[in-house]
């Protein structure tokens, strides 16, 4: 039995949010809801409007029309309070190269006018959180790209905001550094923080993002729990079949079944879209086995979010 869902607090809400740059509509009437504790992926191709949307949510850019609320506060009316509630990591950010790592964070701590007696402690806390404690005394210019990203995130965390907006934090990182970043995101979410992370590296998102929103030419084409978005976007099932040879027979059986509309090969495997129910699927397997084919695998291919996304953006293009 499904557990009753607790009503989660809404951290970000946008209503008909729109931003135009001359003729270009960068963000088109977006209605987005982000709940507390989510690791929310904002995905879309170059120019989709991710950065524009994040800047409006953070209060750095005024909308042409529409409203953003952060923790129930109108971002345009209460920009100062909202600044305390969020940390924003821009897609390109400069670091003060000649400062030491701790000095850099110390500088930002002071900029927030936070209590002086907590300063050193907080700097060490965030360094620990982003796993840079051993680089505390190193000069910023000596850090690797992955470490720089983590230092950037440490900076957004310095005033301990409940909401983080990170614009392409994984861009340019190698797989190991991306993995470290993912672990950090999960840890932050466990601490009760809410993350809105933009990216176009989609294949990795579904493993750790609880929610996903897909932007296409400024429009929100899908938004919700990662699993729901995947299901909603997936039309029918994709079946993978492995057999021990018998190619001719397999072709024959698959060709004879009305609910199998063509198939492709993936190495030795057969992949085909299937639109029937479970009973119809069982029937397909029965036919294959009945024809004397040695079936070594028969099952649903889980469509990756990447594939869903590509399918979706392709469809949108054709409109
Ligand atoms: N300051 C600006 N002046 C004019 N046009 C802009 C400005 N900022 C963004 N745009 C346009 O708005 C659209 C959305 O841009 P945005 O940077 O938000 O996309 P993005 O999804 O962040 O892209 P990327 O993946 O390349 O970072 C683009 O067509 C872009 O050219
Ligand atoms: Mg961008």
mmCIF file of C-alpha atoms and ligand atoms in Angstrom:
data_model
loop_
_atom_site.group_PDB
_atom_site.id
_atom_site.type_symbol
_atom_site.label_atom_id
_atom_site.label_comp_id
_atom_site.label_asym_id
_atom_site.label_seq_id
_atom_site.Cartn_x
_atom_site.Cartn_y
_atom_site.Cartn_z
ATOM 1 C CA UNK A 1 0.000 0.000 0.000
ATOM 2 C CA UNK A 2 1.276 3.427 -0.860
ATOM 3 C CA UNK A 3 2.086 5.640 2.071
ATOM 4 C CA UNK A 4 0.146 8.876 2.278
ATOM 5 C CA UNK A 5 2.308 11.669 0.941
ATOM 6 C CA UNK A 6 3.243 14.397 3.328
ATOM 7 C CA UNK A 7 2.660 17.840 1.920
ATOM 8 C CA UNK A 8 6.166 19.145 1.283
ATOM 9 C CA UNK A 9 6.993 22.772 1.703
ATOM 10 C CA UNK A 10 7.290 24.629 -1.580
ATOM 11 C CA UNK A 11 10.651 26.359 -1.843
ATOM 12 C CA UNK A 12 10.412 27.760 -5.372
ATOM 13 C CA UNK A 13 7.305 28.633 -7.277
ATOM 14 C CA UNK A 14 7.130 30.549 -10.523
ATOM 15 C CA UNK A 15 3.971 31.801 -12.135
ATOM 16 C CA UNK A 16 3.862 32.554 -15.857
ATOM 17 C CA UNK A 17 7.473 33.592 -15.629
ATOM 18 C CA UNK A 18 8.684 35.206 -18.817
ATOM 19 C CA UNK A 19 11.808 36.958 -19.996
ATOM 20 C CA UNK A 20 12.311 38.566 -23.365
ATOM 21 C CA UNK A 21 15.505 39.942 -24.846
ATOM 22 C CA UNK A 22 14.289 42.048 -27.754
ATOM 23 C CA UNK A 23 12.727 39.593 -30.190
ATOM 24 C CA UNK A 24 13.993 36.553 -28.294
ATOM 25 C CA UNK A 25 11.727 34.983 -25.712
ATOM 26 C CA UNK A 26 14.323 33.271 -23.494
ATOM 27 C CA UNK A 27 11.806 31.981 -20.915
ATOM 28 C CA UNK A 28 8.186 31.488 -21.932
ATOM 29 C CA UNK A 29 5.521 31.595 -19.233
ATOM 30 C CA UNK A 30 7.121 28.996 -17.000
ATOM 31 C CA UNK A 31 5.205 27.536 -14.068
ATOM 32 C CA UNK A 32 7.642 25.600 -11.943
ATOM 33 C CA UNK A 33 7.258 24.179 -8.454
ATOM 34 C CA UNK A 34 10.227 22.920 -6.453
ATOM 35 C CA UNK A 35 9.620 21.245 -3.124
ATOM 36 C CA UNK A 36 11.856 21.271 -0.097
ATOM 37 C CA UNK A 37 14.552 18.602 -0.105
ATOM 38 C CA UNK A 38 14.465 18.019 -3.866
ATOM 39 C CA UNK A 39 17.534 17.640 -6.003
ATOM 40 C CA UNK A 40 15.886 19.160 -9.013
ATOM 41 C CA UNK A 41 17.537 18.894 -12.416
ATOM 42 C CA UNK A 42 16.884 21.646 -14.922
ATOM 43 C CA UNK A 43 17.826 20.274 -18.305
ATOM 44 C CA UNK A 44 17.702 21.541 -21.841
ATOM 45 C CA UNK A 45 19.930 22.160 -24.842
ATOM 46 C CA UNK A 46 22.063 25.284 -25.291
ATOM 47 C CA UNK A 47 19.926 28.387 -25.410
ATOM 48 C CA UNK A 48 16.888 26.693 -23.840
ATOM 49 C CA UNK A 49 16.704 29.349 -21.130
ATOM 50 C CA UNK A 50 18.240 27.579 -18.127
ATOM 51 C CA UNK A 51 20.568 30.393 -17.102
ATOM 52 C CA UNK A 52 17.890 33.031 -17.664
ATOM 53 C CA UNK A 53 15.451 31.077 -15.495
ATOM 54 C CA UNK A 54 17.984 30.555 -12.688
ATOM 55 C CA UNK A 55 18.937 34.234 -12.710
ATOM 56 C CA UNK A 56 15.314 35.270 -12.369
ATOM 57 C CA UNK A 57 14.763 32.850 -9.503
ATOM 58 C CA UNK A 58 17.814 34.209 -7.721
ATOM 59 C CA UNK A 59 16.660 37.780 -8.227
ATOM 60 C CA UNK A 60 19.651 38.745 -10.385
ATOM 61 C CA UNK A 61 17.519 39.332 -13.459
ATOM 62 C CA UNK A 62 14.104 40.973 -13.590
ATOM 63 C CA UNK A 63 11.364 39.066 -15.416
ATOM 64 C CA UNK A 64 9.521 40.699 -18.296
ATOM 65 C CA UNK A 65 6.368 39.382 -16.640
ATOM 66 C CA UNK A 66 5.316 36.789 -14.113
ATOM 67 C CA UNK A 67 6.359 36.134 -10.529
ATOM 68 C CA UNK A 68 8.893 34.092 -8.567
ATOM 69 C CA UNK A 69 8.377 33.138 -4.952
ATOM 70 C CA UNK A 70 11.157 31.714 -2.834
ATOM 71 C CA UNK A 71 9.854 30.249 0.408
ATOM 72 C CA UNK A 72 6.679 32.206 -0.168
ATOM 73 C CA UNK A 73 8.474 35.543 -0.640
ATOM 74 C CA UNK A 74 8.114 37.522 -3.849
ATOM 75 C CA UNK A 75 11.694 37.773 -5.129
ATOM 76 C CA UNK A 76 11.216 41.239 -6.626
ATOM 77 C CA UNK A 77 9.588 42.675 -3.540
ATOM 78 C CA UNK A 78 11.929 41.224 -0.958
ATOM 79 C CA UNK A 79 15.251 40.775 -2.740
ATOM 80 C CA UNK A 80 17.368 41.182 0.380
ATOM 81 C CA UNK A 81 15.598 38.559 2.430
ATOM 82 C CA UNK A 82 15.630 36.189 -0.547
ATOM 83 C CA UNK A 83 19.395 36.658 -0.941
ATOM 84 C CA UNK A 84 19.810 35.241 2.548
ATOM 85 C CA UNK A 85 17.737 32.211 1.629
ATOM 86 C CA UNK A 86 19.660 31.113 -1.425
ATOM 87 C CA UNK A 87 23.121 30.498 -2.789
ATOM 88 C CA UNK A 88 23.678 30.942 -6.516
ATOM 89 C CA UNK A 89 26.571 29.459 -8.449
ATOM 90 C CA UNK A 90 26.785 31.109 -11.889
ATOM 91 C CA UNK A 91 27.849 29.102 -14.940
ATOM 92 C CA UNK A 92 31.068 31.083 -15.177
ATOM 93 C CA UNK A 93 32.449 32.467 -11.983
ATOM 94 C CA UNK A 94 35.756 34.030 -11.184
ATOM 95 C CA UNK A 95 37.851 33.014 -8.230
ATOM 96 C CA UNK A 96 40.402 35.325 -6.682
ATOM 97 C CA UNK A 97 43.444 33.427 -7.858
ATOM 98 C CA UNK A 98 46.008 34.791 -5.416
ATOM 99 C CA UNK A 99 43.956 34.221 -2.295
ATOM 100 C CA UNK A 100 44.322 31.120 -0.237
ATOM 101 C CA UNK A 101 41.315 28.824 -0.206
ATOM 102 C CA UNK A 102 40.320 29.743 3.360
ATOM 103 C CA UNK A 103 40.834 33.465 2.656
ATOM 104 C CA UNK A 104 38.501 33.262 -0.293
ATOM 105 C CA UNK A 105 35.688 31.838 1.849
ATOM 106 C CA UNK A 106 36.535 34.186 4.702
ATOM 107 C CA UNK A 107 36.043 37.074 2.270
ATOM 108 C CA UNK A 108 32.555 35.886 1.324
ATOM 109 C CA UNK A 109 31.622 35.240 4.909
ATOM 110 C CA UNK A 110 32.467 38.865 5.696
ATOM 111 C CA UNK A 111 30.518 40.063 2.665
ATOM 112 C CA UNK A 112 27.386 38.520 4.169
ATOM 113 C CA UNK A 113 27.987 40.433 7.415
ATOM 114 C CA UNK A 114 27.591 37.288 9.467
ATOM 115 C CA UNK A 115 28.675 37.051 13.135
ATOM 116 C CA UNK A 116 32.467 37.474 13.338
ATOM 117 C CA UNK A 117 32.939 34.936 16.121
ATOM 118 C CA UNK A 118 31.527 32.161 13.909
ATOM 119 C CA UNK A 119 33.660 33.038 10.895
ATOM 120 C CA UNK A 120 36.619 30.671 11.226
ATOM 121 C CA UNK A 121 34.360 27.837 12.314
ATOM 122 C CA UNK A 122 32.006 28.271 9.382
ATOM 123 C CA UNK A 123 34.852 28.448 6.851
ATOM 124 C CA UNK A 124 36.200 25.137 8.148
ATOM 125 C CA UNK A 125 32.722 23.628 8.160
ATOM 126 C CA UNK A 126 32.062 24.339 4.490
ATOM 127 C CA UNK A 127 35.581 23.242 3.527
ATOM 128 C CA UNK A 128 34.862 19.954 5.226
ATOM 129 C CA UNK A 129 31.502 19.668 3.487
ATOM 130 C CA UNK A 130 32.995 20.079 0.010
ATOM 131 C CA UNK A 131 36.024 17.934 0.908
ATOM 132 C CA UNK A 132 38.601 20.673 0.532
ATOM 133 C CA UNK A 133 39.921 20.766 4.092
ATOM 134 C CA UNK A 134 43.340 19.573 2.966
ATOM 135 C CA UNK A 135 43.496 22.505 0.514
ATOM 136 C CA UNK A 136 42.697 25.090 3.156
ATOM 137 C CA UNK A 137 46.061 26.846 2.868
ATOM 138 C CA UNK A 138 46.581 26.344 -0.868
ATOM 139 C CA UNK A 139 46.360 29.249 -3.291
ATOM 140 C CA UNK A 140 43.214 29.221 -5.389
ATOM 141 C CA UNK A 141 45.240 29.228 -8.618
ATOM 142 C CA UNK A 142 46.702 25.808 -7.780
ATOM 143 C CA UNK A 143 43.291 24.061 -7.634
ATOM 144 C CA UNK A 144 42.069 21.635 -10.272
ATOM 145 C CA UNK A 145 38.830 22.298 -12.116
ATOM 146 C CA UNK A 146 36.860 19.900 -9.940
ATOM 147 C CA UNK A 147 38.219 21.547 -6.787
ATOM 148 C CA UNK A 148 37.332 24.965 -8.167
ATOM 149 C CA UNK A 149 33.749 23.902 -8.701
ATOM 150 C CA UNK A 150 33.622 22.620 -5.150
ATOM 151 C CA UNK A 151 35.131 25.862 -3.848
ATOM 152 C CA UNK A 152 32.478 27.745 -5.819
ATOM 153 C CA UNK A 153 29.804 25.624 -4.162
ATOM 154 C CA UNK A 154 31.427 26.214 -0.756
ATOM 155 C CA UNK A 155 31.058 29.921 -1.436
ATOM 156 C CA UNK A 156 27.333 29.536 -2.147
ATOM 157 C CA UNK A 157 26.996 27.606 1.126
ATOM 158 C CA UNK A 158 28.864 30.025 3.355
ATOM 159 C CA UNK A 159 25.725 31.676 4.799
ATOM 160 C CA UNK A 160 24.019 28.289 5.132
ATOM 161 C CA UNK A 161 21.096 28.992 2.798
ATOM 162 C CA UNK A 162 18.314 26.380 2.518
ATOM 163 C CA UNK A 163 18.262 26.675 -1.301
ATOM 164 C CA UNK A 164 21.096 26.265 -3.814
ATOM 165 C CA UNK A 165 20.871 27.253 -7.469
ATOM 166 C CA UNK A 166 23.770 25.771 -9.421
ATOM 167 C CA UNK A 167 24.217 26.617 -13.096
ATOM 168 C CA UNK A 168 26.034 23.795 -14.904
ATOM 169 C CA UNK A 169 28.249 22.844 -11.968
ATOM 170 C CA UNK A 170 29.377 19.624 -13.676
ATOM 171 C CA UNK A 171 30.403 21.165 -16.969
ATOM 172 C CA UNK A 172 33.966 20.359 -17.946
ATOM 173 C CA UNK A 173 34.484 17.865 -15.133
ATOM 174 C CA UNK A 174 35.810 14.360 -15.623
ATOM 175 C CA UNK A 175 33.630 11.423 -14.545
ATOM 176 C CA UNK A 176 35.315 11.095 -11.167
ATOM 177 C CA UNK A 177 34.894 14.767 -10.299
ATOM 178 C CA UNK A 178 31.271 14.615 -11.452
ATOM 179 C CA UNK A 179 30.771 11.657 -9.190
ATOM 180 C CA UNK A 180 32.181 13.614 -6.226
ATOM 181 C CA UNK A 181 29.802 16.414 -7.057
ATOM 182 C CA UNK A 182 26.859 14.015 -7.097
ATOM 183 C CA UNK A 183 27.830 12.684 -3.674
ATOM 184 C CA UNK A 184 27.983 16.247 -2.409
ATOM 185 C CA UNK A 185 24.517 17.003 -3.814
ATOM 186 C CA UNK A 186 23.070 13.930 -2.146
ATOM 187 C CA UNK A 187 24.688 14.886 1.137
ATOM 188 C CA UNK A 188 23.334 18.424 0.938
ATOM 189 C CA UNK A 189 19.854 17.091 0.190
ATOM 190 C CA UNK A 190 20.109 14.782 3.189
ATOM 191 C CA UNK A 191 20.909 17.859 5.274
ATOM 192 C CA UNK A 192 17.541 19.232 4.173
ATOM 193 C CA UNK A 193 18.767 21.615 1.489
ATOM 194 C CA UNK A 194 16.951 22.047 -1.794
ATOM 195 C CA UNK A 195 19.000 22.032 -4.991
ATOM 196 C CA UNK A 196 18.115 23.258 -8.446
ATOM 197 C CA UNK A 197 20.899 22.152 -10.769
ATOM 198 C CA UNK A 198 21.073 22.943 -14.453
ATOM 199 C CA UNK A 199 22.815 20.661 -16.865
ATOM 200 C CA UNK A 200 22.796 19.125 -20.274
ATOM 201 C CA UNK A 201 24.654 16.030 -19.069
ATOM 202 C CA UNK A 202 21.477 14.044 -18.794
ATOM 203 C CA UNK A 203 22.445 10.434 -18.662
ATOM 204 C CA UNK A 204 23.897 10.877 -15.194
ATOM 205 C CA UNK A 205 21.114 12.913 -13.713
ATOM 206 C CA UNK A 206 18.548 10.225 -13.216
ATOM 207 C CA UNK A 207 20.693 8.380 -10.733
ATOM 208 C CA UNK A 208 20.640 11.119 -8.142
ATOM 209 C CA UNK A 209 18.071 13.761 -9.063
ATOM 210 C CA UNK A 210 14.684 13.358 -7.426
ATOM 211 C CA UNK A 211 12.986 15.660 -9.914
ATOM 212 C CA UNK A 212 13.566 16.908 -13.401
ATOM 213 C CA UNK A 213 12.273 19.766 -15.512
ATOM 214 C CA UNK A 214 12.943 19.875 -19.222
ATOM 215 C CA UNK A 215 13.230 23.233 -20.935
ATOM 216 C CA UNK A 216 12.941 23.550 -24.669
ATOM 217 C CA UNK A 217 13.128 26.946 -26.345
ATOM 218 C CA UNK A 218 12.111 28.655 -23.144
ATOM 219 C CA UNK A 219 9.128 26.412 -22.482
ATOM 220 C CA UNK A 220 8.796 23.860 -19.733
ATOM 221 C CA UNK A 221 7.912 20.698 -21.647
ATOM 222 C CA UNK A 222 8.001 18.332 -18.669
ATOM 223 C CA UNK A 223 8.424 18.664 -14.934
ATOM 224 C CA UNK A 224 8.021 16.379 -11.948
ATOM 225 C CA UNK A 225 9.523 13.386 -10.182
ATOM 226 C CA UNK A 226 12.220 11.813 -12.336
ATOM 227 C CA UNK A 227 10.337 8.522 -12.491
ATOM 228 C CA UNK A 228 7.065 10.227 -13.431
ATOM 229 C CA UNK A 229 8.659 12.271 -16.175
ATOM 230 C CA UNK A 230 10.267 9.170 -17.580
ATOM 231 C CA UNK A 231 6.947 7.328 -17.578
ATOM 232 C CA UNK A 232 4.900 10.192 -18.879
ATOM 233 C CA UNK A 233 7.255 10.751 -21.760
ATOM 234 C CA UNK A 234 7.714 7.092 -22.591
ATOM 235 C CA UNK A 235 5.065 6.024 -25.082
ATOM 236 C CA UNK A 236 4.670 2.276 -24.793
ATOM 237 C CA UNK A 237 7.437 -0.088 -23.842
ATOM 238 C CA UNK A 238 10.690 -1.011 -25.460
ATOM 239 C CA UNK A 239 11.488 -4.722 -25.340
ATOM 240 C CA UNK A 240 14.887 -6.328 -25.535
ATOM 241 C CA UNK A 241 15.189 -9.924 -26.722
ATOM 242 C CA UNK A 242 18.304 -12.093 -26.689
ATOM 243 C CA UNK A 243 18.333 -15.491 -28.334
ATOM 244 C CA UNK A 244 20.877 -18.196 -28.976
ATOM 245 C CA UNK A 245 20.932 -17.881 -32.768
ATOM 246 C CA UNK A 246 17.815 -18.761 -34.831
ATOM 247 C CA UNK A 247 17.868 -15.383 -36.565
ATOM 248 C CA UNK A 248 15.597 -16.376 -39.394
ATOM 249 C CA UNK A 249 12.945 -17.783 -37.084
ATOM 250 C CA UNK A 250 13.085 -14.754 -34.803
ATOM 251 C CA UNK A 251 12.575 -12.421 -37.761
ATOM 252 C CA UNK A 252 9.672 -14.560 -38.883
ATOM 253 C CA UNK A 253 7.899 -14.602 -35.519
ATOM 254 C CA UNK A 254 8.443 -10.903 -34.823
ATOM 255 C CA UNK A 255 7.254 -10.063 -38.327
ATOM 256 C CA UNK A 256 4.038 -12.025 -37.771
ATOM 257 C CA UNK A 257 2.949 -10.229 -34.601
ATOM 258 C CA UNK A 258 0.724 -7.159 -35.086
ATOM 259 C CA UNK A 259 1.733 -5.522 -31.782
ATOM 260 C CA UNK A 260 5.390 -5.547 -32.765
ATOM 261 C CA UNK A 261 5.956 -2.713 -35.198
ATOM 262 C CA UNK A 262 9.382 -3.372 -36.599
ATOM 263 C CA UNK A 263 12.576 -3.967 -34.670
ATOM 264 C CA UNK A 264 16.197 -2.927 -34.604
ATOM 265 C CA UNK A 265 19.315 -4.886 -33.700
ATOM 266 C CA UNK A 266 21.680 -4.070 -30.873
ATOM 267 C CA UNK A 267 24.584 -6.447 -31.376
ATOM 268 C CA UNK A 268 23.010 -9.871 -31.223
ATOM 269 C CA UNK A 269 19.896 -8.536 -29.466
ATOM 270 C CA UNK A 270 16.584 -7.458 -30.930
ATOM 271 C CA UNK A 271 14.956 -4.249 -29.745
ATOM 272 C CA UNK A 272 11.353 -3.454 -30.524
ATOM 273 C CA UNK A 273 8.646 -1.025 -29.444
ATOM 274 C CA UNK A 274 5.616 -2.685 -27.940
ATOM 275 C CA UNK A 275 2.203 -1.176 -27.258
ATOM 276 C CA UNK A 276 0.222 -4.040 -25.768
ATOM 277 C CA UNK A 277 -0.440 -4.966 -22.129
ATOM 278 C CA UNK A 278 1.281 -7.613 -19.985
ATOM 279 C CA UNK A 279 -0.849 -10.439 -21.367
ATOM 280 C CA UNK A 280 -0.007 -9.450 -24.924
ATOM 281 C CA UNK A 281 3.642 -9.362 -23.965
ATOM 282 C CA UNK A 282 3.407 -12.858 -22.503
ATOM 283 C CA UNK A 283 1.870 -13.927 -25.796
ATOM 284 C CA UNK A 284 4.905 -12.677 -27.726
ATOM 285 C CA UNK A 285 7.237 -14.701 -25.524
ATOM 286 C CA UNK A 286 4.986 -17.743 -25.927
ATOM 287 C CA UNK A 287 5.155 -17.432 -29.717
ATOM 288 C CA UNK A 288 8.931 -17.175 -29.678
ATOM 289 C CA UNK A 289 9.418 -20.158 -27.397
ATOM 290 C CA UNK A 290 6.684 -22.078 -29.207
ATOM 291 C CA UNK A 291 8.607 -21.645 -32.462
ATOM 292 C CA UNK A 292 11.537 -23.444 -30.861
ATOM 293 C CA UNK A 293 13.663 -20.319 -30.378
ATOM 294 C CA UNK A 294 16.086 -20.447 -27.440
ATOM 295 C CA UNK A 295 15.292 -17.187 -25.620
ATOM 296 C CA UNK A 296 18.011 -16.192 -23.152
ATOM 297 C CA UNK A 297 16.569 -12.787 -22.255
ATOM 298 C CA UNK A 298 13.188 -11.149 -22.748
ATOM 299 C CA UNK A 299 12.267 -7.999 -20.917
ATOM 300 C CA UNK A 300 11.447 -4.344 -20.864
ATOM 301 C CA UNK A 301 14.241 -1.980 -21.702
ATOM 302 C CA UNK A 302 14.209 0.848 -19.222
ATOM 303 C CA UNK A 303 14.263 3.991 -21.246
ATOM 304 C CA UNK A 304 16.904 6.347 -19.964
ATOM 305 C CA UNK A 305 16.051 9.920 -19.273
ATOM 306 C CA UNK A 306 18.549 10.839 -21.965
ATOM 307 C CA UNK A 307 16.508 8.945 -24.552
ATOM 308 C CA UNK A 308 13.284 10.441 -23.257
ATOM 309 C CA UNK A 309 14.803 13.868 -23.471
ATOM 310 C CA UNK A 310 16.101 13.367 -27.006
ATOM 311 C CA UNK A 311 12.742 12.015 -28.102
ATOM 312 C CA UNK A 312 10.959 14.933 -26.536
ATOM 313 C CA UNK A 313 13.159 17.638 -27.973
ATOM 314 C CA UNK A 314 13.003 16.000 -31.387
ATOM 315 C CA UNK A 315 9.220 16.012 -31.307
ATOM 316 C CA UNK A 316 9.177 19.641 -30.228
ATOM 317 C CA UNK A 317 11.417 20.593 -33.110
ATOM 318 C CA UNK A 318 9.036 19.047 -35.589
ATOM 319 C CA UNK A 319 6.078 21.106 -34.421
HETATM 320 N N1 LIG B 1 21.570 39.206 -22.012
HETATM 321 C C1 LIG B 1 21.018 38.662 -23.094
HETATM 322 N N2 LIG B 1 20.752 39.414 -24.170
HETATM 323 C C2 LIG B 1 20.160 38.895 -25.263
HETATM 324 N N3 LIG B 1 19.788 37.603 -25.378
HETATM 325 C C3 LIG B 1 20.022 36.801 -24.338
HETATM 326 C C4 LIG B 1 20.662 37.283 -23.151
HETATM 327 N N4 LIG B 1 20.752 36.254 -22.278
HETATM 328 C C5 LIG B 1 20.227 35.190 -22.910
HETATM 329 N N5 LIG B 1 19.795 35.502 -24.129
HETATM 330 C C6 LIG B 1 19.124 34.585 -25.081
HETATM 331 O O1 LIG B 1 18.117 33.890 -24.386
HETATM 332 C C7 LIG B 1 18.060 32.527 -24.770
HETATM 333 C C8 LIG B 1 18.283 31.645 -23.560
HETATM 334 O O2 LIG B 1 19.612 31.792 -23.092
HETATM 335 P P1 LIG B 1 20.154 31.093 -21.784
HETATM 336 O O3 LIG B 1 21.542 31.550 -21.578
HETATM 337 O O4 LIG B 1 19.185 31.288 -20.685
HETATM 338 O O5 LIG B 1 20.126 29.557 -22.215
HETATM 339 P P2 LIG B 1 20.816 28.291 -21.512
HETATM 340 O O6 LIG B 1 19.785 27.235 -21.487
HETATM 341 O O7 LIG B 1 21.418 28.709 -20.235
HETATM 342 O O8 LIG B 1 21.942 27.907 -22.554
HETATM 343 P P3 LIG B 1 23.388 27.226 -22.294
HETATM 344 O O9 LIG B 1 23.159 25.750 -22.168
HETATM 345 O O10 LIG B 1 24.138 27.553 -23.539
HETATM 346 O O11 LIG B 1 23.980 27.841 -21.073
HETATM 347 C C9 LIG B 1 19.122 32.383 -25.856
HETATM 348 O O12 LIG B 1 18.501 32.506 -27.104
HETATM 349 C C10 LIG B 1 20.053 33.541 -25.603
HETATM 350 O O13 LIG B 1 20.679 33.942 -26.790
HETATM 351 MG MG1 LIG B 2 23.311 28.599 -19.455
#
